[in-house]
Short mmCIF file of C-alpha atoms in Angstrom, two decimals:
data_model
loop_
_atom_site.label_atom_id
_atom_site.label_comp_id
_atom_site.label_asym_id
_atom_site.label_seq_id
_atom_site.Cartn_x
_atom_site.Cartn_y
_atom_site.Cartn_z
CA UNK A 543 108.37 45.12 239.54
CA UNK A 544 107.50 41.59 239.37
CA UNK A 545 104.46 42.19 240.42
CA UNK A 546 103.72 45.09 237.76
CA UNK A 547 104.77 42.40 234.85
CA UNK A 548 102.40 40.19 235.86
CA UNK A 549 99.51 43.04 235.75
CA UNK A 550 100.98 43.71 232.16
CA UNK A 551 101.29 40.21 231.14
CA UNK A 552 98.07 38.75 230.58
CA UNK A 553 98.69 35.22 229.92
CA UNK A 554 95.95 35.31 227.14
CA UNK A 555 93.95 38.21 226.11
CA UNK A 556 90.64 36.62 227.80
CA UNK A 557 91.23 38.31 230.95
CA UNK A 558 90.39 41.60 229.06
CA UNK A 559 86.37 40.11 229.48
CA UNK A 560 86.66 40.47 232.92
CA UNK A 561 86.44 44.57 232.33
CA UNK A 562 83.19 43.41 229.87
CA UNK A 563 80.92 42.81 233.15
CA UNK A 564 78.43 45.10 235.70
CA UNK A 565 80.45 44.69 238.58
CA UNK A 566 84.11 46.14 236.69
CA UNK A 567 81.90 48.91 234.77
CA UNK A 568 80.02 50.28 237.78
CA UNK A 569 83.26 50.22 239.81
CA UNK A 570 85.60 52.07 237.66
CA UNK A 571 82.68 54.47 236.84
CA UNK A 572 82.63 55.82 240.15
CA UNK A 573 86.61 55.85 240.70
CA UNK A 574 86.27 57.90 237.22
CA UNK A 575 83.71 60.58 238.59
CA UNK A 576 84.55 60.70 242.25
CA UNK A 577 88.49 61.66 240.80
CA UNK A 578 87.87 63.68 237.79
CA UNK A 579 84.91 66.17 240.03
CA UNK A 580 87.70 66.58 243.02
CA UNK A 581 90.52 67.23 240.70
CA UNK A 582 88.22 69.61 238.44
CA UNK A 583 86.46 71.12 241.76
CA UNK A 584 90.28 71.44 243.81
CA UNK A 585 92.17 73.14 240.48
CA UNK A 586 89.07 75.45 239.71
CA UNK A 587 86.97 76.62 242.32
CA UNK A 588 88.70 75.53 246.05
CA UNK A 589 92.35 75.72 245.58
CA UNK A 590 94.56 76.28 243.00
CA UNK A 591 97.36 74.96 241.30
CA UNK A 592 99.62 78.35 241.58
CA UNK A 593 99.30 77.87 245.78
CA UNK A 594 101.63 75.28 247.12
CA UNK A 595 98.39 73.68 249.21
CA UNK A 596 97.03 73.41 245.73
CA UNK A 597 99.81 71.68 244.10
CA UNK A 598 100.13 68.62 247.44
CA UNK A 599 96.58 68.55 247.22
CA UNK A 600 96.51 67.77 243.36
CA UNK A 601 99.51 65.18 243.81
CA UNK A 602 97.42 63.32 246.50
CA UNK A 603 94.19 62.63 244.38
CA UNK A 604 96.00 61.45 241.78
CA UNK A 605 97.89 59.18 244.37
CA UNK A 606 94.83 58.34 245.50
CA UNK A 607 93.44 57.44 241.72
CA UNK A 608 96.95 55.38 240.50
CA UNK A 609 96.84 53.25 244.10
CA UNK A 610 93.27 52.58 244.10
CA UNK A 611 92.99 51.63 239.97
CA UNK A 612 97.16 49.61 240.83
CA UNK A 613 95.04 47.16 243.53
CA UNK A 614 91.87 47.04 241.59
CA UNK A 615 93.30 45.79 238.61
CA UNK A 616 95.93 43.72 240.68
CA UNK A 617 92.89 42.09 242.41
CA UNK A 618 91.20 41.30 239.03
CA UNK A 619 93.76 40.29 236.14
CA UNK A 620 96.23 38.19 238.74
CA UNK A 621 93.45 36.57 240.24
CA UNK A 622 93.77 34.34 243.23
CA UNK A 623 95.00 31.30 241.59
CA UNK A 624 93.75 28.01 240.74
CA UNK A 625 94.47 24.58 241.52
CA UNK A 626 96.38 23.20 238.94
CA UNK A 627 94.28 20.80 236.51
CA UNK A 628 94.66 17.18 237.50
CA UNK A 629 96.74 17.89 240.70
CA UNK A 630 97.44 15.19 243.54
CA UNK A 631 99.50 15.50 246.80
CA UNK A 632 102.54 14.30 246.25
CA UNK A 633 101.87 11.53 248.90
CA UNK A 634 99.00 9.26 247.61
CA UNK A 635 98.34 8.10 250.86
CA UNK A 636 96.78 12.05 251.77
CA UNK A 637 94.77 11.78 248.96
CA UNK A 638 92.47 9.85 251.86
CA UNK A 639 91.93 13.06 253.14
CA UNK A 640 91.05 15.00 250.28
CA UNK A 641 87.95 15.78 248.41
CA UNK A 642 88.16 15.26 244.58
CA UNK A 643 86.56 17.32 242.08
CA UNK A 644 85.04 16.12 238.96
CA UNK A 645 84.65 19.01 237.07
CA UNK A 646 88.87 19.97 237.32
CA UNK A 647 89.83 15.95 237.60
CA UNK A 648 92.07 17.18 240.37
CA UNK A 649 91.85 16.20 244.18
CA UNK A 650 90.98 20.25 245.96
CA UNK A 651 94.00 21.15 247.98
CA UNK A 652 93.67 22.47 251.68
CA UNK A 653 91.81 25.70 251.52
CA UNK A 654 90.43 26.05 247.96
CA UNK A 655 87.33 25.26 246.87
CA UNK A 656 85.26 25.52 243.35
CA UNK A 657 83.98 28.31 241.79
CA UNK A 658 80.77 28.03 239.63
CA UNK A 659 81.53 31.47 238.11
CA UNK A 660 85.01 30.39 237.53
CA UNK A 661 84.28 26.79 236.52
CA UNK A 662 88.16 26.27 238.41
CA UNK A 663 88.90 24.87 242.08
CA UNK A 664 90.17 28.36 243.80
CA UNK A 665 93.24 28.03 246.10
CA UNK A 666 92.64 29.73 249.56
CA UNK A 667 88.80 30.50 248.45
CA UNK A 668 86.93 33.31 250.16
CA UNK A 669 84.05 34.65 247.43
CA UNK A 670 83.63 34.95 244.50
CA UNK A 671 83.60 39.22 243.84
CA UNK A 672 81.45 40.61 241.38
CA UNK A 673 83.19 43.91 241.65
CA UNK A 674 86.24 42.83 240.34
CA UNK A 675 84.54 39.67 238.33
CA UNK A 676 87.11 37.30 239.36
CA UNK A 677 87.38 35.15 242.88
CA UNK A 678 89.09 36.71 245.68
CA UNK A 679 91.81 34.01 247.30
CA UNK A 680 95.52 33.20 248.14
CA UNK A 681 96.99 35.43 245.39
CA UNK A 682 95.08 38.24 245.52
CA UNK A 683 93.91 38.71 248.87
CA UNK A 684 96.15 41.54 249.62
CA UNK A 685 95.46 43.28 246.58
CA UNK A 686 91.99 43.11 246.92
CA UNK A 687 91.96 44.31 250.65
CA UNK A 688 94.49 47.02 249.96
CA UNK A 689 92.10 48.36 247.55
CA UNK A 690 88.80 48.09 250.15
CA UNK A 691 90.99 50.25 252.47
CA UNK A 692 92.45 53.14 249.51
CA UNK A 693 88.83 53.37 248.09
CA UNK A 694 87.89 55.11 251.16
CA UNK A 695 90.50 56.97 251.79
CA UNK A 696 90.38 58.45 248.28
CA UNK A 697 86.74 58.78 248.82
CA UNK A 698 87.28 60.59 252.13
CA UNK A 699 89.99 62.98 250.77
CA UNK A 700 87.24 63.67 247.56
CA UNK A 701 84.41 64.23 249.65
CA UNK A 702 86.33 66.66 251.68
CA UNK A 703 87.02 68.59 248.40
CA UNK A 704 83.42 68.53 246.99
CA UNK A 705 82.08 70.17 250.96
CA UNK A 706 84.79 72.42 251.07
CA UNK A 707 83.86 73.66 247.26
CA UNK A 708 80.49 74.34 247.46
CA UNK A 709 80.87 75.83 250.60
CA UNK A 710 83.18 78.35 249.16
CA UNK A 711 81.46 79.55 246.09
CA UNK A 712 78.34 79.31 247.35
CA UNK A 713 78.83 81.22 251.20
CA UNK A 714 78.24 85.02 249.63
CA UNK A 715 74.82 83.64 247.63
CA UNK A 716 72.95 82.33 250.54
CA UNK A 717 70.31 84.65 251.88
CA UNK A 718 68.48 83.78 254.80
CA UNK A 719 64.88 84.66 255.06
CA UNK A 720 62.28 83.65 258.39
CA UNK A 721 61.25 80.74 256.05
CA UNK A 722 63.46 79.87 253.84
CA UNK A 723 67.01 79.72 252.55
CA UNK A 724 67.54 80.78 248.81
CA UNK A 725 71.08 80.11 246.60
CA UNK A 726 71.76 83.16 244.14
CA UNK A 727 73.27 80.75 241.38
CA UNK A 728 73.44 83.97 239.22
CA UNK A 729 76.58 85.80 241.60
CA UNK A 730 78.81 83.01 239.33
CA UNK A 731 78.52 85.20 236.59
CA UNK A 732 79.73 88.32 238.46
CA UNK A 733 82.04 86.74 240.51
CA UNK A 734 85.44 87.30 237.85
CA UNK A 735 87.93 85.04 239.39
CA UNK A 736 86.87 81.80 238.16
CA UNK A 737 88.07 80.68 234.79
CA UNK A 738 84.68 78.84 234.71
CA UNK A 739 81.95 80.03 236.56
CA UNK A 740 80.44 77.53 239.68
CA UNK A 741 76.93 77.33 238.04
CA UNK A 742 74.20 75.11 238.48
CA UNK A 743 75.03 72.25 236.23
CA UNK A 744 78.99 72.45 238.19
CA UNK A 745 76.43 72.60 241.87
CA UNK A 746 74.79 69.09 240.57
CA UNK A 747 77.57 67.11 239.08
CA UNK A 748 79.28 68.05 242.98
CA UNK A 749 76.75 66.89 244.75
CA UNK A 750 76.20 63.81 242.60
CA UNK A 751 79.59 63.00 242.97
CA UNK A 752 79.67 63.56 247.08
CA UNK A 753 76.50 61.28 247.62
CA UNK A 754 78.87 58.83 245.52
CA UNK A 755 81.79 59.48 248.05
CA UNK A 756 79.88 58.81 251.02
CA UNK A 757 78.50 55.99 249.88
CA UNK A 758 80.88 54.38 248.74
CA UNK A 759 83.62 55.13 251.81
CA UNK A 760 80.75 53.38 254.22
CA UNK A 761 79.80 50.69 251.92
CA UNK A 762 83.62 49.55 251.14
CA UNK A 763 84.71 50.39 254.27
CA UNK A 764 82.65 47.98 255.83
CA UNK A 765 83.86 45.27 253.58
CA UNK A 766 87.22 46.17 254.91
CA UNK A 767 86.87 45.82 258.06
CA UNK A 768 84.79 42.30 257.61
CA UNK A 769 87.93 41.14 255.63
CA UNK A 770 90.74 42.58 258.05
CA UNK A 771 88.99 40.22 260.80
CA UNK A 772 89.12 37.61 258.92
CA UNK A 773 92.77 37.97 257.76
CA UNK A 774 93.49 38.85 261.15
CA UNK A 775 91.98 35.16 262.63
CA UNK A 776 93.82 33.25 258.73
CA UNK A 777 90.09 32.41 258.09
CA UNK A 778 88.25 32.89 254.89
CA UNK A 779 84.25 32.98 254.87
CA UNK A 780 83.69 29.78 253.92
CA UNK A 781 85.94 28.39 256.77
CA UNK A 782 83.87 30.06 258.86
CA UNK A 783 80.61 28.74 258.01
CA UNK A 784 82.69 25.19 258.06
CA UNK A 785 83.69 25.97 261.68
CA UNK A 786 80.12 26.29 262.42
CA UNK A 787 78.63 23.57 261.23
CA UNK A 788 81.86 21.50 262.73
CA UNK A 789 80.64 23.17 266.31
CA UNK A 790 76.89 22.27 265.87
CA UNK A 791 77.80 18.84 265.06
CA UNK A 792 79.71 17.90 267.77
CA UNK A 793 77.47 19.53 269.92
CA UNK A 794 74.28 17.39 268.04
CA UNK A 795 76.00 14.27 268.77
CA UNK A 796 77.10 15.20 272.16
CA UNK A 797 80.92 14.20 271.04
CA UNK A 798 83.51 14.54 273.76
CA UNK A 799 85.38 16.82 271.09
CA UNK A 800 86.50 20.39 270.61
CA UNK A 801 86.92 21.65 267.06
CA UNK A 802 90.01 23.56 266.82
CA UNK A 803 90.25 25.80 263.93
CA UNK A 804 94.55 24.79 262.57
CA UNK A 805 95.13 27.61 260.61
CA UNK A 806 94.75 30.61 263.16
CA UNK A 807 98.86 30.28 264.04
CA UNK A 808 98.29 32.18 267.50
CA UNK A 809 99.21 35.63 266.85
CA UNK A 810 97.58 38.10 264.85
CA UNK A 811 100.77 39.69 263.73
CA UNK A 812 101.36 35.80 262.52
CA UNK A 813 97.88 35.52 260.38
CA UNK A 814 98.80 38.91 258.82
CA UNK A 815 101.88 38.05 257.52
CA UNK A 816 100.23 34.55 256.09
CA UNK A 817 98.70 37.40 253.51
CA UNK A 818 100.91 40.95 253.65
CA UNK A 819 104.41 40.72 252.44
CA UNK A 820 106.76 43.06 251.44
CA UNK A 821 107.44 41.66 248.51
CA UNK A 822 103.74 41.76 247.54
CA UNK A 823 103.84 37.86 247.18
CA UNK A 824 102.14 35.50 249.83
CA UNK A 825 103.76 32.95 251.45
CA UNK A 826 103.64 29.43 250.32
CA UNK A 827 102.37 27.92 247.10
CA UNK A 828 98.70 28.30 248.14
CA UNK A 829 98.64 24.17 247.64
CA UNK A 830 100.06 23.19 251.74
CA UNK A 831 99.45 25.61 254.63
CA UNK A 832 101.12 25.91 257.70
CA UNK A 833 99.30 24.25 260.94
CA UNK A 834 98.89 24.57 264.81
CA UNK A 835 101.32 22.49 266.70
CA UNK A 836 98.36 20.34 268.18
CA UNK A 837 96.36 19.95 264.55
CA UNK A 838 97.08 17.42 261.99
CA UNK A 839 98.13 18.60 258.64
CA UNK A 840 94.27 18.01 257.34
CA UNK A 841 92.52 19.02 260.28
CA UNK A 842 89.85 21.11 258.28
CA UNK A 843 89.42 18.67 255.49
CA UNK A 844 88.91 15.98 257.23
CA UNK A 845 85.98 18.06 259.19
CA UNK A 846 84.27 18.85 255.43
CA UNK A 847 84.80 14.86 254.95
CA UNK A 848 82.56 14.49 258.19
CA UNK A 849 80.24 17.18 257.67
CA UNK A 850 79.55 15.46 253.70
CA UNK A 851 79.10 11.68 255.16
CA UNK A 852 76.49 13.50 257.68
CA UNK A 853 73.38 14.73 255.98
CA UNK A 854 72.27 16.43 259.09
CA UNK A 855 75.11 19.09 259.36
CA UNK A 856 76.03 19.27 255.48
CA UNK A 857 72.72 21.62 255.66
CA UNK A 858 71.28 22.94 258.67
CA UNK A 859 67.29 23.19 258.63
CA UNK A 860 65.45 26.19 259.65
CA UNK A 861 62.02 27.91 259.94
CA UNK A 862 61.08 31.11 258.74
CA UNK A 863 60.07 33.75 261.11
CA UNK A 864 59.78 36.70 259.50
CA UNK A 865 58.92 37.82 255.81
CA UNK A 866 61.83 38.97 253.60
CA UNK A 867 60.97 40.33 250.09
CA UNK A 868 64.55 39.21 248.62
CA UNK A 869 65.75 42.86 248.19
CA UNK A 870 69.19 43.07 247.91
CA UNK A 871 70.35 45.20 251.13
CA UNK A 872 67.70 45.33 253.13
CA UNK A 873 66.53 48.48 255.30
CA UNK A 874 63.92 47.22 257.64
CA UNK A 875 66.26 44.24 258.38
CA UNK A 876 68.80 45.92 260.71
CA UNK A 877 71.24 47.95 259.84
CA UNK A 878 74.01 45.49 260.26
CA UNK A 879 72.17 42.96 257.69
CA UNK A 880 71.85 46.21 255.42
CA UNK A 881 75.91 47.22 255.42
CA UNK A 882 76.84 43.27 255.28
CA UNK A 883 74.99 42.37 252.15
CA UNK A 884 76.88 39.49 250.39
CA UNK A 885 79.06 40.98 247.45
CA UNK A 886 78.11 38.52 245.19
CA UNK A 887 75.75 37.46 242.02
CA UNK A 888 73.99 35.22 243.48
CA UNK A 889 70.29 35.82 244.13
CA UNK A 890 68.33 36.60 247.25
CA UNK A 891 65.10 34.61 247.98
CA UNK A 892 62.12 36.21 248.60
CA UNK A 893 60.49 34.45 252.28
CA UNK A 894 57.28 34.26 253.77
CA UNK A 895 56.81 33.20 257.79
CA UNK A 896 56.31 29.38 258.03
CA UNK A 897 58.82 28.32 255.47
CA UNK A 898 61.51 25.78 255.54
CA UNK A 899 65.14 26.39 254.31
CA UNK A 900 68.32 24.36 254.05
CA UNK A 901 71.21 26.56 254.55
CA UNK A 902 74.56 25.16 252.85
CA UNK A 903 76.80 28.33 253.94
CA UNK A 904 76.70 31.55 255.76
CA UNK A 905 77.83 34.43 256.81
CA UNK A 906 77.47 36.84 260.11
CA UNK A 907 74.13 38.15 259.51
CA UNK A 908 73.18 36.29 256.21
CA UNK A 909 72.44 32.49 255.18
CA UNK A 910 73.06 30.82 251.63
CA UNK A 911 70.51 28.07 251.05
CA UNK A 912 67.87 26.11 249.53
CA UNK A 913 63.53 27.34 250.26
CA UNK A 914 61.87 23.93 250.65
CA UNK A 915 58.77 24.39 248.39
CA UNK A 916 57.12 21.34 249.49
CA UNK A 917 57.17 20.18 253.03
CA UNK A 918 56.19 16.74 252.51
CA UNK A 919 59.87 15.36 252.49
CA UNK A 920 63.00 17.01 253.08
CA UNK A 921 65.27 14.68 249.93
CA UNK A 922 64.39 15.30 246.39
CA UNK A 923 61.86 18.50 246.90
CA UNK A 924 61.52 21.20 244.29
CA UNK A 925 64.04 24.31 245.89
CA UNK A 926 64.87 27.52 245.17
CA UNK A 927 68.70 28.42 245.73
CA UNK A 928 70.02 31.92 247.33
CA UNK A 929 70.89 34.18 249.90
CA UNK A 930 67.95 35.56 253.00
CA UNK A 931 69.36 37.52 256.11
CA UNK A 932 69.72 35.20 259.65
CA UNK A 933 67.74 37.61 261.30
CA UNK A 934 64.33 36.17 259.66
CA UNK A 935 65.27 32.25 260.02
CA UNK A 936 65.27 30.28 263.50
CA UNK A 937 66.89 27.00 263.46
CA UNK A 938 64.52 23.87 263.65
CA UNK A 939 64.58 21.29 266.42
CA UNK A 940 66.05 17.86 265.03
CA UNK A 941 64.30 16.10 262.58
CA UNK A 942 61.72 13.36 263.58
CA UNK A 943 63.96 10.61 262.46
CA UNK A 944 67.37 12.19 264.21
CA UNK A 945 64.96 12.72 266.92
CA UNK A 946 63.89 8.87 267.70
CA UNK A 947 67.68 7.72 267.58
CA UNK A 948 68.87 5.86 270.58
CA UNK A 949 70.77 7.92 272.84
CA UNK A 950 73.96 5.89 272.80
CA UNK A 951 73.65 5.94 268.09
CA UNK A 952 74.04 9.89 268.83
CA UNK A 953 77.43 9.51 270.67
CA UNK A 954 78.74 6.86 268.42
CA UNK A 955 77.82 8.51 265.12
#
């Protein structure tokens, strides 16, 4: 209930513009069609409401619908909570370990990060969701990911329902010839048991409405099952791309090291509960996280300290290989690269083979970072900023300068 109060309770009417963006507008428009054509398509033409089959299946798609719209909304007017404005750990001395943010005047607590879009530091930051037009992070990761999994399950169950109808009205009007296969969209108008007859403008607005369903139960299924492994390890994307560039630097400087990610509490049943509650609420106050026995309490920032002092591993260097016209999901990229494409607003760079690129962040298969656009130097070029799959980058060998450092600087750095 407390939960519904807060979906209610907007604390200013603001959060309405969220609904007032691309991402909100395209999503809702296809919950709308995909669950108004299997409700009209189930009570009309496949099974009715008089059968007791009829009446289930009716109750389940609008299950389906209040679930699916309950997370969505969840996901984008609770948001995933911010750091509070001008916060500081209660003990000054761990402000040492912190990173301090001018923007919010506020020192960013373990795990959150800032958000361009939401000009706020985000607690528990994984990305910033165009979908839902709001971050995705400590308060709403459940919401959101309970939504990625209902979405295609409601798609499933509505896709099932638009084969199943035109299969059924349209089984007696197919003739078969040695060439060809013709529809007799005319039998709709003798066929007297329809209220409304299964014509050709109903045969479109079905098949629109499955390629939607399909699509979208692969597309947001994916994302699922990319966010279930990270919930599953108590990562977040961007602590992943942290973890790597906290592995390639120790392995740079040949430190006698290992990077130990402190969040991942051992058990997977453990990380899952860090984010799924019965009550609905996570644990903790997003602000201090529970750590491995053998980490210290600021394991990772201290890491993003490191990684910031070092030039060389706050953005890895590499060399196009391959040409990428800065489509959004790629086809001739892999199919992988195509499914994964970063849910986000942020553009893609168009690359051409023999081009340099600084990559800040990353994902699996893609790479966030800045095209070089003059060679000369590497510090205060000309760039252009976005996303470009892995697949087409190689990373360079170490720069010239890293390159000529004594043997014994490396260890010591």
């Amino acid at each position: 209930m407390g939960t519904f109060c807060s979906v209610i309770k907007f604390e200013n009417l603001q959060e309405l513009k969220r609904l007032c963006h691309w991402g909100p507008i395209i999503a809702l428009g296809v919950i709308a069609i995909c669950s108004t054509m299997a409700m009209i398509d189930s009570v009309l033409w496949y099974w009715p409401l008089h059968t007791t089959g009829g009446s289930v299946n009716f109750i389940m798609l609008i299950n389906w619908t209040v679930m699916i719209l309950y997370n969505y909304f969840n996901a984008m007017f609770i948001g995933p909570g911010f750091v509070p404005l001008g916060w500081k750990p209660e003990n000054s001395q761990d402000s040492m370990y912190l990173q301090y943010c001018k923007v919010c005047q506020a020192y960013k607590a373990p795990r959150s990060h800032h958000c361009r879009k939401c000009n706020r530091c985000v607690m528990k930051m994984d990305h910033h969701c165009p979908w839902i037009n709001n971050c995705c992070g400590y308060q709403n990761h459940a919401s959101f990911t309970l939504f990625l999994l209902l979405a295609p399950l409601g798609c499933i169950h509505a896709a099932f329902i638009f084969v199943m109808t035109m299969y059924t009205q349209l089984y007696n009007r197919l003739s078969f010839g040695w060439n060809t296969v013709k529809i007799d969209m005319s039998a709709a108008r003798r066929d007297p048991l329809p209220i409304i007859p299964f014509g050709l403008a109903a045969f479109a607005a079905t098949l629109f409405a499955l390629g939607l369903a399909l699509g979208t139960t692969i597309a947001v299924g994916m994302l699922f099952f990319i966010q279930m492994k990270i919930i599953l390890r108590n990562k977040t994307s961007i602590e992943s791309w942290i973890e790597e560039k906290a592995k390639d630097r120790i392995q740079y400087y040949q430190l006698d090291e290992v990077f130990v990610f402190p969040y991942d509490m051992g058990s997977r049943w453990k990380n899952f509960k860090q984010v799924f509650t019965w009550s609905g609420v996570p644990e903790g106050d997003g602000l201090a996280w529970p750590v491995r026995k053998d980490c210290h309490p600021y394991s990772l920032t201290i890491e993003q300290l490191k990684q910031k002092a070092d030039k060389r591993v706050r953005s890895v260097r590499y060399r196009v290989i391959e040409d990428y016209s800065g489509a959004c999901c790629p086809l001739n990229k892999g199919i992988k690269t195509f499914f994964t494409s970063p849910c986000t607003e942020e553009p893609r760079i168009r690359l051409q083979k023999g081009e340099f690129i600084l990559a800040t962040r990353g994902l699996r298969y893609w790479l966030y970072g800045d095209k070089i656009l003059d060679d000369a130097s590497v510090e205060g070029v000309s760039r252009i900023r976005g996303w470009f799959p892995r697949n087409c980058v190689e990373k360079c060998p170490c720069d010239a300068e890293t390159d000529q450092a004594p043997e014994g600087e490396k260890k010591n750095r």
